mmCIF file of C-alpha atoms and ligand atoms in Angstrom:
data_model
loop_
_atom_site.group_PDB
_atom_site.id
_atom_site.type_symbol
_atom_site.label_atom_id
_atom_site.label_comp_id
_atom_site.label_asym_id
_atom_site.label_seq_id
_atom_site.Cartn_x
_atom_site.Cartn_y
_atom_site.Cartn_z
ATOM 1 C CA MET A 1 89.613 117.218 -48.041
ATOM 2 C CA PHE A 2 87.415 114.411 -49.384
ATOM 3 C CA PHE A 3 88.397 111.396 -51.443
ATOM 4 C CA GLN A 4 86.540 108.463 -52.923
ATOM 5 C CA LYS A 5 87.232 104.862 -51.888
ATOM 6 C CA GLY A 6 84.944 102.579 -53.868
ATOM 7 C CA THR A 7 81.477 103.846 -53.085
ATOM 8 C CA GLN A 8 82.529 105.558 -49.848
ATOM 9 C CA THR A 9 83.442 109.235 -49.513
ATOM 10 C CA LEU A 10 86.127 109.631 -46.860
ATOM 11 C CA GLU A 11 87.548 112.770 -45.334
ATOM 12 C CA ILE A 12 91.167 113.596 -44.572
ATOM 13 C CA ASP A 13 91.790 116.202 -41.891
ATOM 14 C CA MET A 14 94.239 118.596 -43.537
ATOM 15 C CA THR A 15 95.263 119.950 -40.136
ATOM 16 C CA ARG A 16 96.525 116.506 -39.079
ATOM 17 C CA ILE A 17 98.633 115.434 -42.047
ATOM 18 C CA PRO A 18 101.665 113.466 -40.775
ATOM 19 C CA ASN A 19 104.727 115.674 -40.648
ATOM 20 C CA HIS A 20 107.033 112.824 -41.684
ATOM 21 C CA ILE A 21 106.087 109.829 -43.856
ATOM 22 C CA ALA A 22 108.582 107.020 -44.519
ATOM 23 C CA ILE A 23 108.028 104.532 -47.338
ATOM 24 C CA ILE A 24 109.471 101.102 -48.072
ATOM 25 C CA MET A 25 108.983 101.150 -51.841
ATOM 26 C CA ASP A 26 108.632 97.423 -52.488
ATOM 27 C CA GLY A 27 107.249 95.352 -55.369
ATOM 28 C CA ASN A 28 109.013 96.704 -58.462
ATOM 29 C CA GLY A 29 110.185 93.230 -59.487
ATOM 30 C CA ARG A 30 106.720 91.678 -59.152
ATOM 31 C CA TRP A 31 105.165 94.578 -61.049
ATOM 32 C CA ALA A 32 107.531 93.863 -63.962
ATOM 33 C CA LYS A 33 107.014 90.112 -63.753
ATOM 34 C CA LYS A 34 103.235 90.510 -64.021
ATOM 35 C CA ARG A 35 103.835 92.289 -67.318
ATOM 36 C CA SER A 36 106.554 89.879 -68.537
ATOM 37 C CA LEU A 37 109.042 92.748 -68.443
ATOM 38 C CA PRO A 38 112.634 92.697 -67.132
ATOM 39 C CA ARG A 39 113.054 93.697 -63.464
ATOM 40 C CA LYS A 40 114.763 96.849 -64.641
ATOM 41 C CA ALA A 41 111.494 98.058 -66.167
ATOM 42 C CA GLY A 42 109.891 97.651 -62.733
ATOM 43 C CA HIS A 43 112.568 99.828 -61.144
ATOM 44 C CA LYS A 44 112.055 102.459 -63.841
ATOM 45 C CA ALA A 45 108.306 102.480 -63.174
ATOM 46 C CA GLY A 46 109.130 102.685 -59.458
ATOM 47 C CA ALA A 47 111.269 105.778 -60.009
ATOM 48 C CA GLU A 48 108.370 107.398 -61.877
ATOM 49 C CA ALA A 49 105.988 106.550 -59.036
ATOM 50 C CA LEU A 50 108.374 108.257 -56.624
ATOM 51 C CA GLU A 51 108.387 111.378 -58.763
ATOM 52 C CA ARG A 52 104.580 111.536 -58.582
ATOM 53 C CA ILE A 53 104.436 110.804 -54.853
ATOM 54 C CA ILE A 54 106.868 113.655 -54.168
ATOM 55 C CA ASP A 55 104.384 115.983 -55.888
ATOM 56 C CA ASP A 56 101.493 114.500 -53.916
ATOM 57 C CA CYS A 57 103.329 114.935 -50.614
ATOM 58 C CA ARG A 58 103.988 118.577 -51.505
ATOM 59 C CA ALA A 59 100.336 119.091 -52.340
ATOM 60 C CA LEU A 60 99.209 117.532 -49.052
ATOM 61 C CA GLY A 61 101.671 119.552 -46.976
ATOM 62 C CA VAL A 62 103.912 116.706 -45.742
ATOM 63 C CA LYS A 63 107.201 118.171 -44.465
ATOM 64 C CA HIS A 64 109.509 115.119 -44.579
ATOM 65 C CA LEU A 65 109.431 112.098 -46.878
ATOM 66 C CA THR A 66 111.974 109.303 -46.358
ATOM 67 C CA VAL A 67 112.119 106.623 -49.043
ATOM 68 C CA TYR A 68 113.974 103.315 -48.936
ATOM 69 C CA ALA A 69 115.608 103.067 -52.352
ATOM 70 C CA PHE A 70 118.475 100.586 -51.814
ATOM 71 C CA SER A 71 119.334 98.605 -48.688
ATOM 72 C CA THR A 72 122.673 97.349 -47.406
ATOM 73 C CA GLU A 73 121.301 93.875 -48.248
ATOM 74 C CA ASN A 74 120.335 94.707 -51.837
ATOM 75 C CA TRP A 75 123.964 94.166 -52.990
ATOM 76 C CA LYS A 76 123.127 90.438 -52.824
ATOM 77 C CA ARG A 77 121.102 90.782 -56.039
ATOM 78 C CA SER A 78 122.573 89.950 -59.452
ATOM 79 C CA GLN A 79 125.241 92.314 -60.747
ATOM 80 C CA GLU A 80 122.960 93.023 -63.677
ATOM 81 C CA GLU A 81 120.126 94.216 -61.452
ATOM 82 C CA VAL A 82 122.407 96.263 -59.175
ATOM 83 C CA ASP A 83 123.934 97.954 -62.240
ATOM 84 C CA ALA A 84 120.487 98.695 -63.646
ATOM 85 C CA ILE A 85 119.378 100.284 -60.355
ATOM 86 C CA MET A 86 122.565 102.381 -60.169
ATOM 87 C CA ASP A 87 122.087 103.579 -63.753
ATOM 88 C CA LEU A 88 118.518 104.581 -63.000
ATOM 89 C CA LEU A 89 119.733 106.393 -59.922
ATOM 90 C CA ARG A 90 122.225 108.406 -61.990
ATOM 91 C CA GLN A 91 119.455 109.404 -64.385
ATOM 92 C CA TYR A 92 117.057 110.153 -61.588
ATOM 93 C CA LEU A 93 119.474 112.391 -59.752
ATOM 94 C CA LYS A 94 120.218 114.262 -62.979
ATOM 95 C CA THR A 95 116.792 114.808 -64.528
ATOM 96 C CA TYR A 96 114.337 114.917 -61.675
ATOM 97 C CA PHE A 97 116.544 116.965 -59.484
ATOM 98 C CA ARG A 98 116.382 119.986 -61.748
ATOM 99 C CA ARG A 99 112.608 119.884 -61.541
ATOM 100 C CA PHE A 100 112.467 119.417 -57.785
ATOM 101 C CA MET A 101 114.836 122.358 -57.208
ATOM 102 C CA LYS A 102 112.363 124.646 -58.901
ATOM 103 C CA ASP A 103 109.645 123.228 -56.638
ATOM 104 C CA ASN A 104 111.570 124.205 -53.514
ATOM 105 C CA VAL A 105 112.279 120.552 -52.614
ATOM 106 C CA LYS A 106 115.278 119.839 -50.384
ATOM 107 C CA MET A 107 117.061 116.489 -50.689
ATOM 108 C CA ASN A 108 119.602 114.497 -48.771
ATOM 109 C CA VAL A 109 120.787 110.913 -48.671
ATOM 110 C CA ILE A 110 120.925 108.668 -45.622
ATOM 111 C CA GLY A 111 123.067 105.531 -45.677
ATOM 112 C CA GLU A 112 126.723 104.730 -46.283
ATOM 113 C CA ILE A 113 127.363 106.423 -49.620
ATOM 114 C CA SER A 114 131.088 105.614 -49.781
ATOM 115 C CA ARG A 115 130.241 102.225 -51.278
ATOM 116 C CA LEU A 116 128.498 103.849 -54.257
ATOM 117 C CA ASP A 117 130.355 104.732 -57.482
ATOM 118 C CA GLY A 118 132.369 107.955 -57.271
ATOM 119 C CA ASP A 119 130.265 109.856 -59.813
ATOM 120 C CA ILE A 120 127.060 109.066 -57.883
ATOM 121 C CA GLN A 121 128.662 110.235 -54.634
ATOM 122 C CA GLU A 122 129.624 113.437 -56.424
ATOM 123 C CA GLN A 123 126.046 113.929 -57.689
ATOM 124 C CA ILE A 124 124.698 113.411 -54.173
ATOM 125 C CA ARG A 125 127.069 115.948 -52.630
ATOM 126 C CA GLU A 126 126.144 118.446 -55.324
ATOM 127 C CA ILE A 127 122.400 117.996 -54.752
ATOM 128 C CA GLU A 128 122.726 118.264 -50.990
ATOM 129 C CA LYS A 129 124.724 121.459 -51.402
ATOM 130 C CA LEU A 130 122.466 123.080 -54.003
ATOM 131 C CA SER A 131 119.235 122.298 -52.186
ATOM 132 C CA LYS A 132 120.339 123.006 -48.638
ATOM 133 C CA ASP A 133 118.456 126.311 -48.344
ATOM 134 C CA LYS A 134 115.183 125.073 -49.827
ATOM 135 C CA ASP A 135 112.347 125.034 -47.321
ATOM 136 C CA GLY A 136 109.587 123.053 -49.016
ATOM 137 C CA LEU A 137 109.263 119.273 -48.791
ATOM 138 C CA PHE A 138 112.443 117.595 -47.471
ATOM 139 C CA VAL A 139 113.067 114.289 -49.286
ATOM 140 C CA HIS A 140 115.473 111.865 -47.609
ATOM 141 C CA ILE A 141 116.628 109.064 -49.905
ATOM 142 C CA ALA A 142 117.931 105.922 -48.172
ATOM 143 C CA LEU A 143 120.741 104.519 -50.316
ATOM 144 C CA ASN A 144 122.970 101.666 -49.218
ATOM 145 C CA TYR A 145 121.036 102.193 -46.003
ATOM 146 C CA GLY A 146 120.583 99.692 -43.194
ATOM 147 C CA GLY A 147 119.269 100.558 -39.740
ATOM 148 C CA ARG A 148 121.887 98.358 -38.042
ATOM 149 C CA ASP A 149 124.667 99.768 -40.197
ATOM 150 C CA GLU A 150 123.538 103.289 -39.283
ATOM 151 C CA LEU A 151 123.637 102.396 -35.568
ATOM 152 C CA CYS A 152 127.098 100.813 -35.953
ATOM 153 C CA ARG A 153 128.445 103.908 -37.643
ATOM 154 C CA ALA A 154 126.844 106.099 -34.963
ATOM 155 C CA VAL A 155 128.542 104.066 -32.208
ATOM 156 C CA GLN A 156 131.892 104.362 -34.015
ATOM 157 C CA LYS A 157 131.544 108.161 -34.234
ATOM 158 C CA LEU A 158 130.501 108.314 -30.609
ATOM 159 C CA ALA A 159 133.465 106.198 -29.508
ATOM 160 C CA VAL A 160 135.860 108.536 -31.314
ATOM 161 C CA GLN A 161 134.424 111.477 -29.352
ATOM 162 C CA ILE A 162 134.916 109.595 -26.095
ATOM 163 C CA GLU A 163 138.509 108.658 -26.998
ATOM 164 C CA LYS A 164 139.221 112.296 -27.772
ATOM 165 C CA GLY A 165 137.774 113.291 -24.423
ATOM 166 C CA ALA A 166 135.101 115.406 -26.124
ATOM 167 C CA LEU A 167 132.308 113.282 -24.684
ATOM 168 C CA ASP A 168 131.851 111.677 -21.289
ATOM 169 C CA SER A 169 130.211 108.221 -21.382
ATOM 170 C CA GLU A 170 128.131 109.014 -18.295
ATOM 171 C CA THR A 171 126.354 111.856 -20.073
ATOM 172 C CA ILE A 172 125.126 109.838 -23.088
ATOM 173 C CA THR A 173 121.379 110.206 -23.557
ATOM 174 C CA GLU A 174 118.912 109.256 -26.279
ATOM 175 C CA ASP A 175 119.464 112.724 -27.749
ATOM 176 C CA THR A 176 123.223 112.066 -27.916
ATOM 177 C CA ILE A 177 122.659 108.852 -29.873
ATOM 178 C CA GLU A 178 120.131 110.575 -32.142
ATOM 179 C CA SER A 179 122.683 113.266 -32.949
ATOM 180 C CA PHE A 180 125.075 110.660 -34.407
ATOM 181 C CA LEU A 181 122.504 109.030 -36.688
ATOM 182 C CA ASP A 182 122.212 109.814 -40.416
ATOM 183 C CA THR A 183 118.784 111.267 -39.608
ATOM 184 C CA ALA A 184 120.091 113.699 -36.954
ATOM 185 C CA GLY A 185 117.784 116.680 -36.703
ATOM 186 C CA THR A 186 114.894 115.035 -38.580
ATOM 187 C CA PRO A 187 111.765 114.298 -36.529
ATOM 188 C CA ASP A 188 110.780 110.607 -36.328
ATOM 189 C CA PRO A 189 108.229 109.405 -38.908
ATOM 190 C CA GLU A 190 104.657 109.289 -37.639
ATOM 191 C CA LEU A 191 103.675 106.944 -40.479
ATOM 192 C CA VAL A 192 105.620 104.133 -42.186
ATOM 193 C CA ILE A 193 104.126 102.684 -45.375
ATOM 194 C CA ARG A 194 105.219 99.408 -46.992
ATOM 195 C CA THR A 195 103.836 98.381 -50.356
ATOM 196 C CA SER A 196 103.575 94.963 -52.055
ATOM 197 C CA GLY A 197 101.980 92.998 -49.233
ATOM 198 C CA GLU A 198 105.176 92.254 -47.275
ATOM 199 C CA GLU A 199 104.793 93.027 -43.588
ATOM 200 C CA ARG A 200 108.335 93.491 -42.316
ATOM 201 C CA ILE A 201 110.835 96.286 -41.718
ATOM 202 C CA SER A 202 113.819 94.864 -43.654
ATOM 203 C CA ASN A 203 116.340 96.901 -41.635
ATOM 204 C CA PHE A 204 114.722 100.292 -42.288
ATOM 205 C CA LEU A 205 114.968 103.132 -39.698
ATOM 206 C CA LEU A 206 115.213 100.860 -36.641
ATOM 207 C CA TRP A 207 115.776 103.581 -34.066
ATOM 208 C CA GLN A 208 113.423 106.157 -35.541
ATOM 209 C CA ILE A 209 110.283 104.001 -35.779
ATOM 210 C CA ALA A 210 109.956 103.312 -32.047
ATOM 211 C CA TYR A 211 106.453 104.842 -32.008
ATOM 212 C CA SER A 212 105.527 105.058 -35.685
ATOM 213 C CA GLU A 213 102.218 103.803 -37.044
ATOM 214 C CA PHE A 214 102.536 101.140 -39.779
ATOM 215 C CA TYR A 215 100.462 100.871 -42.907
ATOM 216 C CA PHE A 216 100.789 97.842 -45.187
ATOM 217 C CA THR A 217 99.145 97.635 -48.589
ATOM 218 C CA ASP A 218 99.120 94.967 -51.300
ATOM 219 C CA THR A 219 99.574 97.635 -53.984
ATOM 220 C CA LEU A 220 102.913 97.216 -55.770
ATOM 221 C CA TRP A 221 105.108 100.296 -55.550
ATOM 222 C CA PRO A 222 104.861 101.369 -59.244
ATOM 223 C CA ASP A 223 101.048 101.389 -58.867
ATOM 224 C CA PHE A 224 101.063 103.406 -55.632
ATOM 225 C CA ASN A 225 99.430 106.771 -56.359
ATOM 226 C CA ARG A 226 97.765 109.807 -54.796
ATOM 227 C CA GLN A 227 94.674 107.770 -53.920
ATOM 228 C CA SER A 228 96.833 105.114 -52.184
ATOM 229 C CA LEU A 229 98.641 107.813 -50.229
ATOM 230 C CA GLU A 230 95.360 109.374 -49.135
ATOM 231 C CA GLU A 231 94.091 105.974 -47.983
ATOM 232 C CA ALA A 232 97.235 105.516 -45.893
ATOM 233 C CA ILE A 233 96.850 108.956 -44.327
ATOM 234 C CA TYR A 234 93.171 108.302 -43.684
ATOM 235 C CA SER A 235 94.051 105.063 -41.896
ATOM 236 C CA TYR A 236 96.695 106.876 -39.835
ATOM 237 C CA GLN A 237 94.252 109.598 -38.824
ATOM 238 C CA ASN A 238 91.771 107.056 -37.542
ATOM 239 C CA ARG A 239 94.144 105.422 -35.074
ATOM 240 C CA GLU A 240 94.707 106.209 -31.463
ATOM 241 C CA ARG A 241 98.351 106.868 -30.640
ATOM 242 C CA ARG A 242 99.126 106.191 -26.983
ATOM 243 C CA PHE A 243 102.907 106.366 -26.559
ATOM 244 C CA GLY A 244 102.704 104.036 -23.583
ATOM 245 C CA GLY A 245 100.122 106.153 -21.761
ATOM 246 C CA ARG A 246 96.458 105.290 -21.355
HETATM 247 C C1 IPE B 1 111.876 97.296 -54.406
HETATM 248 O O1 IPE B 1 111.351 96.375 -55.318
HETATM 249 C C2 IPE B 1 113.098 98.006 -54.967
HETATM 250 C C3 IPE B 1 114.372 97.623 -54.354
HETATM 251 C C4 IPE B 1 114.530 96.816 -53.348
HETATM 252 C C5 IPE B 1 115.566 98.182 -54.962
HETATM 253 P P1 IPE B 1 111.879 94.879 -55.418
HETATM 254 O O2 IPE B 1 112.944 94.833 -56.470
HETATM 255 O O3 IPE B 1 112.283 94.385 -54.082
HETATM 256 O O4 IPE B 1 110.588 94.153 -55.943
HETATM 257 P P2 IPE B 1 110.111 92.677 -55.560
HETATM 258 O O5 IPE B 1 110.023 92.617 -54.069
HETATM 259 O O6 IPE B 1 111.131 91.737 -56.103
HETATM 260 O O7 IPE B 1 108.777 92.558 -56.223
HETATM 261 C C1 IPE B 2 113.391 96.505 -48.876
HETATM 262 O O1 IPE B 2 112.888 95.708 -49.883
HETATM 263 C C2 IPE B 2 114.405 97.456 -49.422
HETATM 264 C C3 IPE B 2 113.905 98.477 -50.359
HETATM 265 C C4 IPE B 2 112.648 98.686 -50.669
HETATM 266 C C5 IPE B 2 114.913 99.325 -50.929
HETATM 267 P P1 IPE B 2 113.481 94.251 -50.182
HETATM 268 O O2 IPE B 2 112.662 93.708 -51.290
HETATM 269 O O3 IPE B 2 114.941 94.351 -50.392
HETATM 270 O O4 IPE B 2 113.222 93.516 -48.800
HETATM 271 P P2 IPE B 2 113.041 91.956 -48.485
HETATM 272 O O5 IPE B 2 114.222 91.255 -49.085
HETATM 273 O O6 IPE B 2 111.763 91.543 -49.122
HETATM 274 O O7 IPE B 2 112.991 91.894 -46.997
HETATM 275 MG MG1 MG B 3 111.245 93.403 -52.623
#
């Protein structure tokens, strides 16, 4: 498939589309600020960008999309902003979900959802249940997610198994640890994208990104579109992945 970047025509190899793309959707606040709008308007535009990118990932044949929507650190923001994000989330889960179901999209949430309001937890459980047999794009939404928090919770679950005698500490392997993570069963992302010009991980998927390729772009998340996604995939396809070999 060809796409245009400025005056160049570039080609994406459709047989080598990453199976799993993870995105740190950053820059909603700056997008709003540039337009003298409240931060909330940036988050709303961000939610709309996500809706479009889900369609683009389906069209390109991506199998897993993990998006960082709210981190364990994002509670530090003003109550007003946190409330606005949670309200948008409620709306998002309600309206978009109906549409995605029809498109064969499967959804789950990674992160510690018990800190979210009860009605949101209920919505999440409902969506996970209703979409569990879908076999199109699998969208993983990271909510109240932190990579360190996920590892802590995994160690707690593992310790319980040892205490019960169901697991022997000597037999713990990387696969054992993986099986206790929120992402158990999901292949690691080949490509991690962060928008808005920041070049850091901010506690996203610490275990899973051991060998991922990173793509940073100055584009603010609400402006990220099909063209931006194709540029990221193009960049990924033109790298040499070595995995420690030669
Ligand atoms: C990302 O956009 C969305 C969340 C973290 C919820 P930001 O709100 O972090 O936007 P900036 O970084 O302030 O521009
Ligand atoms: C990371 O963005 C979290 C999400 C995109 C949900 P932040 O804007 O919270 O990260 P920092 O504070 O710039 O590291
Ligand atoms: Mg930010």
